[in-house]
Each structure stands twice: as structure tokens, then as C-alpha cells.
Amino acid sequence: MSSSKQDAAAPLINAAPQPKPDPLAGTPCAACSVRDLSLCNVLREDEMEILSQIVTTVDVAPREPIIDEGEVAGSLFNVTGGAVKLYKLMPDGRRQITGFLFAGDFLGIALNDIYAYSAEAVNQVKLCRFPSTKLEDLLSQFPHMEKRLLGMASNELVQAQEHMLLLGRKSAKEKVCSFLLSLSRRAEKRGEQPSPISVPMSRADIGDYLGLTTETVSRTFTNLKRDGFIRLLEGGIVDIPDMEKLEELADGF
Amino acid sequence: MSSSKQDAAAPLINAAPQPKPDPLAGTPCAACSVRDLSLCNVLREDEMEILSQIVTTVDVAPREPIIDEGEVAGSLFNVTGGAVKLYKLMPDGRRQITGFLFAGDFLGIALNDIYAYSAEAVNQVKLCRFPSTKLEDLLSQFPHMEKRLLGMASNELVQAQEHMLLLGRKSAKEKVCSFLLSLSRRAEKRGEQPSPISVPMSRADIGDYLGLTTETVSRTFTNLKRDGFIRLLEGGIVDIPDMEKLEELADGF
DNA sequence: CGGGATCTTGAGGATGCTCAACGCTAGTGG
DNA sequence: CCACTAGCGTTGAGCATCCTCAAGATCCCG
């Protein structure tokens, strides 16, 4: 039997699971699986209701653009599924991927209302989209949401600094190990297992993230596999038998 | 007549430059030269007065530490003079400088109340210091200050991404040219000239910022000088005869 | 089953690093 | 007043890491 509205003659056995009508019913937020990871986790239910009024969900196919550097920043997004890559391009086509986003991550920080980077779907991606003008109104209403946003930005900044250390000072092997570790740790934060992890992005993407070529990434994976530090399974799944060993390799021991 | 309360017998000659007693008098904010660059520029005068109650000024000698990675984050700082370097260390001593700060820049973003990086004075530095607990109280009172902080964090994030592109994808020559350009642009924002710029940091610091060795930095400077793209003057002053040419070099043309 | 994209592997080479020496400047103490 | 030293910058020679170019293997989707 369903929990839908029923006439008074309904058998008592149905009475128990009958809370007040969910104000989020019909909005995408009702079934949101990453609410506790994202911007929204500081909101009370009545605040969620207001937020849910302005949100729309978007599906993006692999390799499709989400935002483009230089574009007017009209939207902010929360990733609710799939993987997104952020990148900057040089005039001659050289590319630096500045980050990968997964479920719960936030997207769309802009400067002077212009996006400072581009974003593209790695695999099938689900986003929830906030029009930036309307979200700003909300931020003024909910100061704790603004604090939350500042916290998320600070977190991104710390990650960025960690990545600069990687780009400027680590060897290819250390870079790849650090990359796998960060994927593992983030998967764990999302409630997944730390060890057989999904690596949905291509070797070329990994290279552009780590400041390496695809060939070097491929060779490094091969070496790590040969030495028993990782196992490459079907479908871009990587198994890490000894996490501590990988941590050592990531720091050059 | 001035708007200040004065008794009628006061000599007229004194009337003109006599505003109401400056509430900031005696506080370091009164003479602050970077107020329009910094966090405070969104505050009204009465709000400044409250802020000035919690601020203290600090002088730091060259090479002295300001904050240490891993330390409990008790303070936030605004740089009002001199240059500061932010850096992260690896266990074996490899260092990545993640940014240089100048007058007007903000320092002290932390994660879970732990500093995620270290900061050290490059030359003689002047800071104004806010105890973080007290500043947080203020942020709750002044939402526009919180917005301003978010804007500054966003700005840092954009700079960080630009630097990742540099570290991951640029050649030594492109890196050094980009570095000089960014110093020039930031000097201009501070109201200084864009061309003969002060470069107060050592070759080693520049190397750790650009992901190069001191030798490579030195060689690259020598080459740029030989080819007439820069001139090295006394006291770490660098002259850029042709800014557009340097911009081209920074992007690899 | 075919064909394009991705991944892997190899050979050779260039960029930037390591190690080393030397010059310059400033601070120190005899 | 000047030798001495420490720190910084510069220059050189040789080398390692990673890149480039190229070809073959594998995968995936139509």
C-alpha cells in the first residue's frame, strides 16, 4: 500500500507512517542523497522548503560542458552524482585540470560574475542548479548558509594549496599515488569504501590534473601495478592493497 | 562653520579643521593606509570603531615566522606593509610557496581551526591582527563583512587556479615572466607603478613559488636580461620595458 | 565485426635538476 | 681598518626525469 492521501475509511494499520505532508514532496530535494554533504546541510526543514523553490536538477552527458571560462556566471551548482572536471586552458591549448568534483561538491565560484574556469562532465552527471541572483537573496536571509559557503570555499582553498605542492614539488610517482589517495579519501567521506575505488577519468585527464603527459601517467600506473602497490580491475576500478604504503610513496619514502 | 560642538567663544581661526572627535583616534586604524584594499573597506565609520577595538598591530622582522602549519588558528591578519610568503613543507623538507602577500592582503584562512600552511615575513612586515573568536562575533553582526570575506576567498581561489596552471603546464621562462607580470599587476592595484617593480624575495623563494630550483630561476633571469626583456636594478628592482612582450612570453608566444 | 578512441610500450631527446665552484655583499670581530 | 665568514646569486658540466614522437594493443560502441 502506498502512503498517498486516503479516505477516512482507511484501515488503522495505515495510520502509523502518516507524518504531516512533506513540504519538499515533488521537489528534487526530497530524495536528495547528498544533503548532508552539501551546502544545504545547515538548513532547517522550513529553510529547505524555500531553497527547494529555486532549485532545478540538470543531467549532463559525459564530455558535455557545464560552464565555460569567461562566461557570465548565472548559476551555481551542487554535484549530486557523477564526476566533473574543472580546468583552465592556455591560448595554445595546453590544459590544466584544477580539480575533480564528486557528489556533494560545489561548483560555480566566480569573480566579478565571470566564471574563472571551465567545467565539463567526466561521466553521466547529476547537478542541482541555483540561479545565482536568487541564491544571493537566500544567502542574505540565511547567514548560516553564507558561513557554510565560506567554509566550503576555505576548504577548496586548502585543497588548492595541497595541489600546488603536488604540482610544484612532487615526482610523477608521488603525484599518481597522491591522486589515488585523495580519490580514496574523498570516497570514504561520501560513505564509500576507501579501497576498491572508481577512477572514472581518462589517463589524459589525470595527466592534465597532475601536470604530466598521458604516457607518463600510463607508465606510472604500470609500474605501480608491477610492484604490487595497486591492482587495476575492470571498469576503471583500482584496488589499493596497502593504503599506508601508498601514503609513504605519495610523500617520497 | 564646522559641525562640531564648540563653545561660542572659541576663536574662529580654529573652527575649520575641527570635526567631531575621531573615534578611531589612538587606534591603529586611524592611519591605516590600506583600508580601501582590505577587509575593512565595506565598513561604515561606526562599524570601523567596533573593529578597531579588537585589532592590534604587529611588526615582524624578515625571516620571522607569522603562523605555522598545524597550529591552532587563533588569529587572522591583514597585511598593511611588507611582503609575506605562504608555504607548505613536505616531510623531507621540500617546500612549495603557495603565495606572496602584500599590503591589503588577508591571511589566516584555516580549516577546523588549524592553519593549513605556514607564513613567514619576507622583509619587514606590518600586520593588523584580529583574534579569530572576536572577529567571528563581528562577522555575525556585519553580514556585509562576511560577504566581503567570501569575496576575498573567491579571489584567492581564482588566483590559486591560475597558479596551478602555471605550475603544471608552463615552462621555466613562462613561469618567471608570469611571476613578474603578477607582481606588476598587484603593484598597480596598490596604486604603484606597473613597471619598475620591487622584487623583495630571494631566488630560492621564487623557485619554491614557481616549482623551480634557484639555479633555474637565476639562469632564466639572466636570459631575460640578456634578451632585453627586463633590466635588473639596484635593491631587487626590476624594470619591464615592454609589458606586452612579457605578457606574450608568459603565454608562450 | 569494424573503426575510432583510449591505453600501453618503446626509443630518443630536451628541459630542468644536481653538484660544484666562484663572485659579491654585508656583517663581524680582531 | 681590514681580514674573515656566511649568505646569496651566478655560472658551468653532467645527468635524470619526463616529454615527444611513433607504433601497436585494447576497448568500446555502433
Coordinates of C-alpha atoms in Angstrom, one line a residue, chain A residues 24 33 36-37 46 58 113 120 123 141 152 160 166 184 208 212 219 224 229 235:
Chain A
L24 CA 9.6 19.0 -0.2
S33 CA 21.1 11.8 -1.2
D36 CA 24.3 16.2 4.5
L37 CA 27.4 16.7 2.3
D46 CA 11.4 25.2 6.5
V58 CA 20.2 19.0 -14.5
D113 CA 30.2 37.4 -12.1
E120 CA 32.9 19.5 -18.0
N123 CA 30.8 10.7 -16.9
Q141 CA 18.2 35.6 4.6
M152 CA 33.4 25.3 1.7
A160 CA 44.2 24.0 -3.9
L166 CA 51.9 18.3 -5.6
S184 CA 40.2 7.2 -1.8
D208 CA 46.3 17.3 -17.1
L212 CA 52.1 15.1 -16.6
R219 CA 53.8 4.2 -17.4
L224 CA 52.7 0.7 -9.5
F229 CA 51.1 -1.3 -4.9
G235 CA 35.8 -0.6 -15.5

